[in-house]
Short mmCIF file of C-alpha atoms in Angstrom, two decimals:
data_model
loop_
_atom_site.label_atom_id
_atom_site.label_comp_id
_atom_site.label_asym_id
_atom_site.label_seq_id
_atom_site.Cartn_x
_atom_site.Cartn_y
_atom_site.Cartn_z
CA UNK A 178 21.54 -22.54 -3.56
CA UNK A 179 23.47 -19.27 -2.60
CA UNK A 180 22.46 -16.07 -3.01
CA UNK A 181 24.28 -13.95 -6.34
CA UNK A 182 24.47 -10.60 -7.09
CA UNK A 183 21.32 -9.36 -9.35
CA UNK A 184 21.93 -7.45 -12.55
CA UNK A 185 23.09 -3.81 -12.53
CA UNK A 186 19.88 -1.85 -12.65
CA UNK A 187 17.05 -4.59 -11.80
CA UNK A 188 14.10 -3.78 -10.00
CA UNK A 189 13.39 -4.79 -6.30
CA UNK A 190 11.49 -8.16 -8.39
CA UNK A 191 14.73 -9.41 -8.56
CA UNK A 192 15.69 -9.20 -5.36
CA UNK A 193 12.31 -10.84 -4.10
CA UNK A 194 13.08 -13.77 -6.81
CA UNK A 195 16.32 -14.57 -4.66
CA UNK A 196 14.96 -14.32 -1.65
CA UNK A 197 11.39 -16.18 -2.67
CA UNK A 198 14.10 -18.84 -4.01
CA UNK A 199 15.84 -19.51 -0.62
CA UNK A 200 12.23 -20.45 0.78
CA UNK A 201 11.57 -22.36 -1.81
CA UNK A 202 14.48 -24.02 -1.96
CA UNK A 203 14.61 -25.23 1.95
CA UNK A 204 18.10 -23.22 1.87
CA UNK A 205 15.92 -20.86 4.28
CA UNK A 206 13.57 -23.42 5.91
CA UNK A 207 10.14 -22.44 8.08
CA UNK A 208 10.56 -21.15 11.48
CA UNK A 209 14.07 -19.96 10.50
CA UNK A 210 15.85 -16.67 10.81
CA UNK A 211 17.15 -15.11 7.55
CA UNK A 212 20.43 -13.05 7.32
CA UNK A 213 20.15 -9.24 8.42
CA UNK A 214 19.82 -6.83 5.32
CA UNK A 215 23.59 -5.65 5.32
CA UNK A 216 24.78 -8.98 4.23
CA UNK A 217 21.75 -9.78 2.14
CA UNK A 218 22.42 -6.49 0.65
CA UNK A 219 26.05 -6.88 0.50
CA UNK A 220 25.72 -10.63 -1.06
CA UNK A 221 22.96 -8.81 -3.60
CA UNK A 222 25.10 -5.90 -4.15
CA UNK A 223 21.74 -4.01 -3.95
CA UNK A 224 21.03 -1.43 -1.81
CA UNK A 225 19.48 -2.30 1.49
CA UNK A 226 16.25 -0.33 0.47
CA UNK A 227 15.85 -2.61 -2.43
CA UNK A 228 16.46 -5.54 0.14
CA UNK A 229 13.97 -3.88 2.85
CA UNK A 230 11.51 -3.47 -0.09
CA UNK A 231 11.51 -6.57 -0.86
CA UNK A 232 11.02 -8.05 2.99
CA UNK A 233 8.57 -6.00 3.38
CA UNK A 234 6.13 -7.56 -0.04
CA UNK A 235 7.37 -11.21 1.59
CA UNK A 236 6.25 -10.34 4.80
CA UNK A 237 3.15 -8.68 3.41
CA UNK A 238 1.83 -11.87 2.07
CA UNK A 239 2.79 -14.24 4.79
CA UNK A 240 6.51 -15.66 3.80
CA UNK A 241 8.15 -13.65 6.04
CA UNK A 242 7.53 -12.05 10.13
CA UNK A 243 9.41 -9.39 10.60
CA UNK A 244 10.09 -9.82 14.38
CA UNK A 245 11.04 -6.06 15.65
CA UNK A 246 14.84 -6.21 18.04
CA UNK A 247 15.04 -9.99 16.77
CA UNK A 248 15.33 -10.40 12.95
CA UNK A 249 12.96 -12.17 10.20
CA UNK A 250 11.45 -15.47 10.23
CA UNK A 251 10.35 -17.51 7.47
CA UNK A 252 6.80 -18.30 7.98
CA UNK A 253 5.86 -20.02 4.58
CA UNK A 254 7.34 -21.65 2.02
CA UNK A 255 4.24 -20.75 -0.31
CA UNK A 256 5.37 -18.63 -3.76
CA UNK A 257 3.81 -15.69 -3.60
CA UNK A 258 5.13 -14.26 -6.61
CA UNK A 259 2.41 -14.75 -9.16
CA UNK A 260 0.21 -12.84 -6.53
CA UNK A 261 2.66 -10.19 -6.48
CA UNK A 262 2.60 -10.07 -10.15
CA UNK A 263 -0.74 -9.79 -10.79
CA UNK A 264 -0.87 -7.17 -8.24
CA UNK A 265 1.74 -4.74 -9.81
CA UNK A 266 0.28 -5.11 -13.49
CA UNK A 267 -3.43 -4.56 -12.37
CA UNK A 268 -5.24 -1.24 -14.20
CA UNK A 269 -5.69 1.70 -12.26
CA UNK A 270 -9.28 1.38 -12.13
CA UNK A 271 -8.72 -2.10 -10.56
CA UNK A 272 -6.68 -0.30 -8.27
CA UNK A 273 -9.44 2.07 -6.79
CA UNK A 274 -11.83 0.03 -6.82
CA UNK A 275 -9.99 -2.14 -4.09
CA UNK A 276 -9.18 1.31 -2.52
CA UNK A 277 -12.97 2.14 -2.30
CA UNK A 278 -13.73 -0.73 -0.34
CA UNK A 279 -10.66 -0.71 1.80
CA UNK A 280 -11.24 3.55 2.71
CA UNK A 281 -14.81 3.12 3.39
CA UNK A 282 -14.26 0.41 5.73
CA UNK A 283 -11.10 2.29 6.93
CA UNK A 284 -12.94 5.61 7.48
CA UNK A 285 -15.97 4.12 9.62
CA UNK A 286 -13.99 2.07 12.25
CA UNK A 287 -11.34 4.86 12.42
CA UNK A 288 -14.10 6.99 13.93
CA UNK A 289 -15.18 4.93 16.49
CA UNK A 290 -11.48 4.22 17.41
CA UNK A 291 -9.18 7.31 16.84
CA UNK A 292 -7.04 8.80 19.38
CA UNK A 293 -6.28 12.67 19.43
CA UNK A 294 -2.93 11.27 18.46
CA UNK A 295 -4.46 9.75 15.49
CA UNK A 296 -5.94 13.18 14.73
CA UNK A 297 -3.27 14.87 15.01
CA UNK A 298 -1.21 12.94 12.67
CA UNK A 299 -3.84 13.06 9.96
CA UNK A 300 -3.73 16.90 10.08
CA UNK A 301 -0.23 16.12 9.12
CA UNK A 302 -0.51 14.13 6.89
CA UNK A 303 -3.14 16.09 4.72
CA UNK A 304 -1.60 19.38 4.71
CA UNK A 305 0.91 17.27 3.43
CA UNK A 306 -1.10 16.51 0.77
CA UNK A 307 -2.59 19.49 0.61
CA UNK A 308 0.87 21.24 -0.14
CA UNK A 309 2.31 18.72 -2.54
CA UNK A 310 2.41 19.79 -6.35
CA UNK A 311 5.31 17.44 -7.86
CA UNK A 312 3.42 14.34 -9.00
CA UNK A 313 4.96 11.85 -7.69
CA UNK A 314 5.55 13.66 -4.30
CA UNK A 315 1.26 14.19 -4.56
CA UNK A 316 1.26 10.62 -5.14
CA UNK A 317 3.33 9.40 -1.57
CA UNK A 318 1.85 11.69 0.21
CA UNK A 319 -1.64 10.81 -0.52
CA UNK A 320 -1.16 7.33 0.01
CA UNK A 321 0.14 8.08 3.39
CA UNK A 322 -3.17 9.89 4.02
CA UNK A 323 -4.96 7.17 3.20
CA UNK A 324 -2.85 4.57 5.15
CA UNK A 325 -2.93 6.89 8.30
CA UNK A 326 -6.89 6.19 8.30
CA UNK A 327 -6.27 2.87 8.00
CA UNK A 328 -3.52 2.52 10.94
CA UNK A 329 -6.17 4.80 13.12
CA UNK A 330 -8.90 1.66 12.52
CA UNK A 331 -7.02 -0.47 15.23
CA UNK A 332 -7.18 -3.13 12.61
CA UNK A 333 -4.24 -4.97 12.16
CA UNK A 334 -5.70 -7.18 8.99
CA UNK A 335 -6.93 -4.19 7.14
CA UNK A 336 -3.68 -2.50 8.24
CA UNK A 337 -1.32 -4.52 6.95
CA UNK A 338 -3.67 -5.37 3.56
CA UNK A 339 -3.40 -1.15 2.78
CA UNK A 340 0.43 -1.77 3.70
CA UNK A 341 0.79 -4.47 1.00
CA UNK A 342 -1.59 -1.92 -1.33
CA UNK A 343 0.27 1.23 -0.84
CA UNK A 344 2.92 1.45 -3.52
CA UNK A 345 0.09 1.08 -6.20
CA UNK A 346 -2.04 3.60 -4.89
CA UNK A 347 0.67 5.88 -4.68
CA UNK A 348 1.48 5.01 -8.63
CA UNK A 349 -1.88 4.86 -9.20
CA UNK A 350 -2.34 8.50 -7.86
CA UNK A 351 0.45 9.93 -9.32
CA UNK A 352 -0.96 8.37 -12.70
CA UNK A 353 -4.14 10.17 -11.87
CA UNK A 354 -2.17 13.84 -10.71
CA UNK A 355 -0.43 13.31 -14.49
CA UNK A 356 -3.53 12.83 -16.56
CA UNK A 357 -6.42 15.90 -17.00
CA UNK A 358 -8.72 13.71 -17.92
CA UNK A 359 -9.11 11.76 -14.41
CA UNK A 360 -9.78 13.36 -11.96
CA UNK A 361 -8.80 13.54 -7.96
CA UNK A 362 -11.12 14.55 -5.18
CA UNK A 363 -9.49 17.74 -3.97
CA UNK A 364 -8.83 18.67 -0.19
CA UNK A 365 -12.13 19.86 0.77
CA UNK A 366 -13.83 16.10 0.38
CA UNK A 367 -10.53 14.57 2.55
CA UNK A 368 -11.06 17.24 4.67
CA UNK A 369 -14.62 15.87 5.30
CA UNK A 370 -12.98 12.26 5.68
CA UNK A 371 -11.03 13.83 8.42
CA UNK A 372 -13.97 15.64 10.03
CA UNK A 373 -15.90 12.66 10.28
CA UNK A 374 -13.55 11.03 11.70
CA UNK A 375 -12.77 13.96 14.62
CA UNK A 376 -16.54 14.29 14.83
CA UNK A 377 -16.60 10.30 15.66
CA UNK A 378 -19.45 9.85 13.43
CA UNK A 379 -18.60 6.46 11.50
CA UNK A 380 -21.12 6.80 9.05
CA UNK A 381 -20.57 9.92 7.96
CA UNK A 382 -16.98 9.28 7.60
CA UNK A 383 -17.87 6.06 5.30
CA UNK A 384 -19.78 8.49 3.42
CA UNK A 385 -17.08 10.48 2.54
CA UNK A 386 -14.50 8.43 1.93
CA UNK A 387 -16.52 6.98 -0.82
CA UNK A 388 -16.80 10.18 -1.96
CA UNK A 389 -13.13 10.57 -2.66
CA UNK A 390 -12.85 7.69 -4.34
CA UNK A 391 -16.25 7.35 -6.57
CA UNK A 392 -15.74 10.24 -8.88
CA UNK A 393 -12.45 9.00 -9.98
CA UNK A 394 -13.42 5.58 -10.35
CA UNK A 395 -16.85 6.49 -12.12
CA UNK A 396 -14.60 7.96 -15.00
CA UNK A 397 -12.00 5.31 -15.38
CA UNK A 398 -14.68 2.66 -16.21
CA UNK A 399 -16.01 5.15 -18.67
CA UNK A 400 -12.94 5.53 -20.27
CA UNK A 401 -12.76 1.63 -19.88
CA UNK A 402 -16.15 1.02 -21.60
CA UNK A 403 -17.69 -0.21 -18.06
CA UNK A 404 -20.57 1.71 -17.56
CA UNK A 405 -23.54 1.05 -14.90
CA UNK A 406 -26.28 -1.21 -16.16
CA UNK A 407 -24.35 -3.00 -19.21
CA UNK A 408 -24.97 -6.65 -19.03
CA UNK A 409 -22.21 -8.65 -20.17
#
Protein backbone atom coordinates (compact mmCIF):
# COMPACT_ATOMS: atom_id res chain seq x y z
CA UNK A 1 0.00 0.00 0.00
CA UNK A 2 1.78 3.32 -1.06
CA UNK A 3 1.40 6.40 0.28
CA UNK A 4 -1.03 9.15 -2.04
CA UNK A 5 -1.36 12.57 -1.92
CA UNK A 6 -4.31 13.73 0.63
CA UNK A 7 -7.00 16.11 -0.54
CA UNK A 8 -6.29 19.83 -1.07
CA UNK A 9 -7.16 21.39 2.24
CA UNK A 10 -7.45 18.24 4.74
CA UNK A 11 -6.51 18.44 8.16
CA UNK A 12 -3.30 16.85 9.70
CA UNK A 13 -6.17 13.60 10.41
CA UNK A 14 -5.50 12.78 7.09
CA UNK A 15 -2.16 12.67 7.10
CA UNK A 16 -2.11 10.48 10.40
CA UNK A 17 -4.74 8.05 8.48
CA UNK A 18 -1.82 7.37 5.88
CA UNK A 19 0.67 7.04 8.03
CA UNK A 20 -1.53 4.92 10.85
CA UNK A 21 -2.26 2.81 7.50
CA UNK A 22 1.41 1.90 6.69
CA UNK A 23 1.59 0.36 10.35
CA UNK A 24 -1.24 -1.25 9.98
CA UNK A 25 -0.69 -2.51 6.92
CA UNK A 26 2.95 -4.22 7.69
CA UNK A 27 4.09 -1.82 4.66
CA UNK A 28 5.96 -0.08 7.77
CA UNK A 29 6.58 -3.10 10.06
CA UNK A 30 7.73 -2.84 14.06
CA UNK A 31 11.22 -1.99 14.80
CA UNK A 32 11.42 -0.26 11.38
CA UNK A 33 12.56 3.15 10.28
CA UNK A 34 9.99 5.28 8.38
CA UNK A 35 10.93 7.72 5.52
CA UNK A 36 12.26 11.29 6.68
CA UNK A 37 9.44 14.04 6.51
CA UNK A 38 10.66 15.65 3.11
CA UNK A 39 9.65 12.67 1.17
CA UNK A 40 6.70 11.80 3.34
CA UNK A 41 5.79 15.32 2.79
CA UNK A 42 6.68 15.39 -0.75
CA UNK A 43 4.74 11.87 -1.44
CA UNK A 44 1.69 13.68 0.75
CA UNK A 45 2.07 16.87 -0.98
CA UNK A 46 1.46 18.31 2.55
CA UNK A 47 3.53 20.47 4.21
CA UNK A 48 6.13 18.98 6.46
CA UNK A 49 4.41 20.66 9.55
CA UNK A 50 1.31 18.76 8.77
CA UNK A 51 3.65 15.61 8.45
CA UNK A 52 5.66 16.58 11.82
CA UNK A 53 2.18 17.08 13.41
CA UNK A 54 1.15 14.14 12.71
CA UNK A 55 4.52 12.11 14.02
CA UNK A 56 4.38 13.78 16.77
CA UNK A 57 0.25 12.41 17.90
CA UNK A 58 1.83 8.76 16.61
CA UNK A 59 4.63 9.03 18.69
CA UNK A 60 2.56 10.49 21.51
CA UNK A 61 0.59 7.37 21.90
CA UNK A 62 3.24 4.79 21.37
CA UNK A 63 3.25 3.97 17.36
CA UNK A 64 6.05 5.84 16.73
CA UNK A 65 9.91 6.79 18.69
CA UNK A 66 11.16 9.57 17.45
CA UNK A 67 14.92 8.70 17.79
CA UNK A 68 16.77 12.35 17.82
CA UNK A 69 20.14 12.32 14.84
CA UNK A 70 18.63 8.81 13.72
CA UNK A 71 15.04 8.95 12.33
CA UNK A 72 11.56 7.31 13.54
CA UNK A 73 10.83 3.87 14.48
CA UNK A 74 7.69 2.12 14.45
CA UNK A 75 7.05 0.85 17.83
CA UNK A 76 3.38 -0.50 17.52
CA UNK A 77 1.23 -1.58 15.15
CA UNK A 78 -1.81 -0.74 17.59
CA UNK A 79 -4.57 1.95 15.89
CA UNK A 80 -4.59 4.63 17.86
CA UNK A 81 -6.93 6.60 16.00
CA UNK A 82 -10.20 6.14 17.80
CA UNK A 83 -8.16 7.40 20.91
CA UNK A 84 -7.14 10.29 18.99
CA UNK A 85 -10.63 10.90 18.06
CA UNK A 86 -12.20 10.86 21.09
CA UNK A 87 -9.55 13.08 22.32
CA UNK A 88 -10.05 15.99 19.79
CA UNK A 89 -14.02 15.96 20.09
CA UNK A 90 -13.99 15.90 24.01
CA UNK A 91 -15.94 19.19 25.73
CA UNK A 92 -13.94 21.77 27.14
CA UNK A 93 -14.90 21.01 30.54
CA UNK A 94 -13.58 17.44 29.90
CA UNK A 95 -10.63 19.14 28.88
CA UNK A 96 -9.81 20.94 32.27
CA UNK A 97 -10.74 18.65 34.21
CA UNK A 98 -7.80 16.37 32.90
CA UNK A 99 -5.74 19.65 33.09
CA UNK A 100 -6.56 19.98 36.87
CA UNK A 101 -5.20 16.80 37.69
CA UNK A 102 -2.26 16.90 35.38
CA UNK A 103 -1.16 20.89 36.83
CA UNK A 104 -1.60 19.95 40.34
CA UNK A 105 0.53 17.04 40.05
CA UNK A 106 2.78 19.10 37.68
CA UNK A 107 3.08 22.07 40.09
CA UNK A 108 4.08 19.95 43.33
CA UNK A 109 6.97 17.82 41.86
CA UNK A 110 8.17 20.85 39.82
CA UNK A 111 9.01 22.41 43.19
CA UNK A 112 10.93 19.91 44.61
CA UNK A 113 12.82 19.53 41.24
CA UNK A 114 13.25 22.92 39.37
CA UNK A 115 16.43 24.29 38.28
CA UNK A 116 17.07 28.19 38.16
CA UNK A 117 17.00 27.34 34.50
CA UNK A 118 13.58 26.06 34.90
CA UNK A 119 12.75 29.36 36.62
CA UNK A 120 13.97 31.31 34.42
CA UNK A 121 12.16 29.97 31.53
CA UNK A 122 8.82 30.14 33.29
CA UNK A 123 9.33 33.92 33.80
CA UNK A 124 9.38 33.70 30.10
CA UNK A 125 6.98 32.01 29.44
CA UNK A 126 4.33 33.92 31.64
CA UNK A 127 5.09 37.35 30.67
CA UNK A 128 4.40 35.74 27.62
CA UNK A 129 1.22 35.12 28.67
CA UNK A 130 0.91 37.89 30.49
CA UNK A 131 1.38 40.13 27.28
CA UNK A 132 -0.73 38.14 24.86
CA UNK A 133 -4.22 39.72 23.87
CA UNK A 134 -5.03 37.96 20.34
CA UNK A 135 -6.97 34.85 21.34
CA UNK A 136 -5.50 32.40 19.87
CA UNK A 137 -1.94 33.79 20.52
CA UNK A 138 -3.39 33.84 24.60
CA UNK A 139 -4.28 30.40 23.90
CA UNK A 140 -0.39 28.97 22.73
CA UNK A 141 1.08 30.80 24.98
CA UNK A 142 -0.72 29.62 27.95
CA UNK A 143 -0.41 26.18 27.11
CA UNK A 144 3.26 26.61 26.92
CA UNK A 145 3.07 27.92 30.52
CA UNK A 146 1.50 25.13 31.57
CA UNK A 147 3.72 22.57 29.71
CA UNK A 148 6.92 24.41 31.01
CA UNK A 149 5.69 23.25 34.66
CA UNK A 150 5.27 20.11 33.48
CA UNK A 151 8.84 19.69 31.63
CA UNK A 152 10.36 21.31 35.10
CA UNK A 153 8.68 17.98 37.04
CA UNK A 154 11.61 15.75 35.68
CA UNK A 155 8.81 13.46 34.71
CA UNK A 156 9.07 12.06 31.51
CA UNK A 157 5.42 10.14 31.67
CA UNK A 158 3.58 13.20 32.79
CA UNK A 159 5.75 15.10 30.27
CA UNK A 160 5.01 13.56 27.36
CA UNK A 161 1.02 12.91 28.53
CA UNK A 162 0.76 17.20 28.70
CA UNK A 163 2.70 16.92 25.22
CA UNK A 164 -0.02 14.68 23.72
CA UNK A 165 -2.70 17.21 25.73
CA UNK A 166 -1.38 20.47 24.58
CA UNK A 167 -3.13 21.37 21.36
CA UNK A 168 -6.55 21.03 23.24
CA UNK A 169 -5.68 23.07 26.01
CA UNK A 170 -4.48 25.61 23.85
CA UNK A 171 -8.07 25.39 21.86
CA UNK A 172 -9.62 24.92 24.86
CA UNK A 173 -8.12 28.27 26.22
CA UNK A 174 -8.56 30.19 23.40
CA UNK A 175 -12.34 28.95 23.55
CA UNK A 176 -12.31 30.23 27.08
CA UNK A 177 -10.28 33.92 26.09
CA UNK A 178 -13.41 34.12 23.32
CA UNK A 179 -16.33 33.56 25.61
CA UNK A 180 -17.31 36.29 28.70
CA UNK A 181 -19.07 33.99 30.30
CA UNK A 182 -16.03 31.55 31.34
CA UNK A 183 -13.75 32.70 32.90
CA UNK A 184 -9.63 32.46 33.11
CA UNK A 185 -7.57 32.79 36.23
CA UNK A 186 -5.64 35.97 35.50
CA UNK A 187 -1.76 36.44 36.07
CA UNK A 188 -1.70 37.09 39.65
CA UNK A 189 -2.94 33.24 40.58
CA UNK A 190 -0.04 31.84 37.81
CA UNK A 191 2.07 34.11 39.31
CA UNK A 192 1.49 32.25 42.65
CA UNK A 193 1.99 28.85 40.65
CA UNK A 194 5.32 30.25 39.80
CA UNK A 195 6.16 31.47 43.31
CA UNK A 196 5.55 28.27 44.76
CA UNK A 197 7.43 26.75 42.67
CA UNK A 198 10.72 29.33 43.19
CA UNK A 199 9.84 29.18 46.87
CA UNK A 200 10.24 25.14 46.54
CA UNK A 201 7.24 24.65 48.57
CA UNK A 202 5.32 21.68 46.70
CA UNK A 203 2.28 22.05 48.46
CA UNK A 204 1.71 25.33 48.12
CA UNK A 205 2.36 25.18 44.51
CA UNK A 206 -0.39 22.22 44.22
CA UNK A 207 -2.51 24.63 45.90
CA UNK A 208 -2.37 27.03 43.39
CA UNK A 209 -2.38 25.41 40.47
CA UNK A 210 -5.73 24.12 41.39
CA UNK A 211 -6.60 27.38 41.83
CA UNK A 212 -6.15 28.30 38.22
CA UNK A 213 -7.94 25.73 37.05
CA UNK A 214 -11.09 25.30 39.60
CA UNK A 215 -12.86 28.51 38.92
CA UNK A 216 -13.06 27.83 35.31
CA UNK A 217 -14.03 24.40 35.59
CA UNK A 218 -16.62 25.13 38.50
CA UNK A 219 -18.56 27.24 35.79
CA UNK A 220 -18.42 24.99 32.82
CA UNK A 221 -20.25 22.18 34.72
CA UNK A 222 -22.74 24.80 35.68
CA UNK A 223 -23.33 25.76 32.39
CA UNK A 224 -23.28 21.89 31.72
CA UNK A 225 -25.96 21.12 34.37
CA UNK A 226 -23.17 19.25 36.63
CA UNK A 227 -23.35 20.72 39.79
CA UNK A 228 -21.75 19.36 43.25
CA UNK A 229 -23.97 16.98 45.15
CA UNK A 230 -26.48 15.86 42.20
CA UNK A 231 -26.83 12.17 42.28
CA UNK A 232 -27.31 10.69 39.03
Amino acid sequence: MALSPVPGGSTVDAVLDQLQAQVSGGVWPVGGRIPAELELAAQLGVSRPAVREAIRALSHVGVLEVRRGDGTYVRSSADPRPLLRRVSRASARDVFEVQLAYDVQAARLAARRRTGADLARLEELLRARDEATEPDAFGAADARFHLGVAEASRNPVLIEAMRFFIDRLHESMRAVRLDREVPEAGPARHRAVLDAIAAGDPEAAASAAAAVVEPTLAVLASLLGDTPGEDA
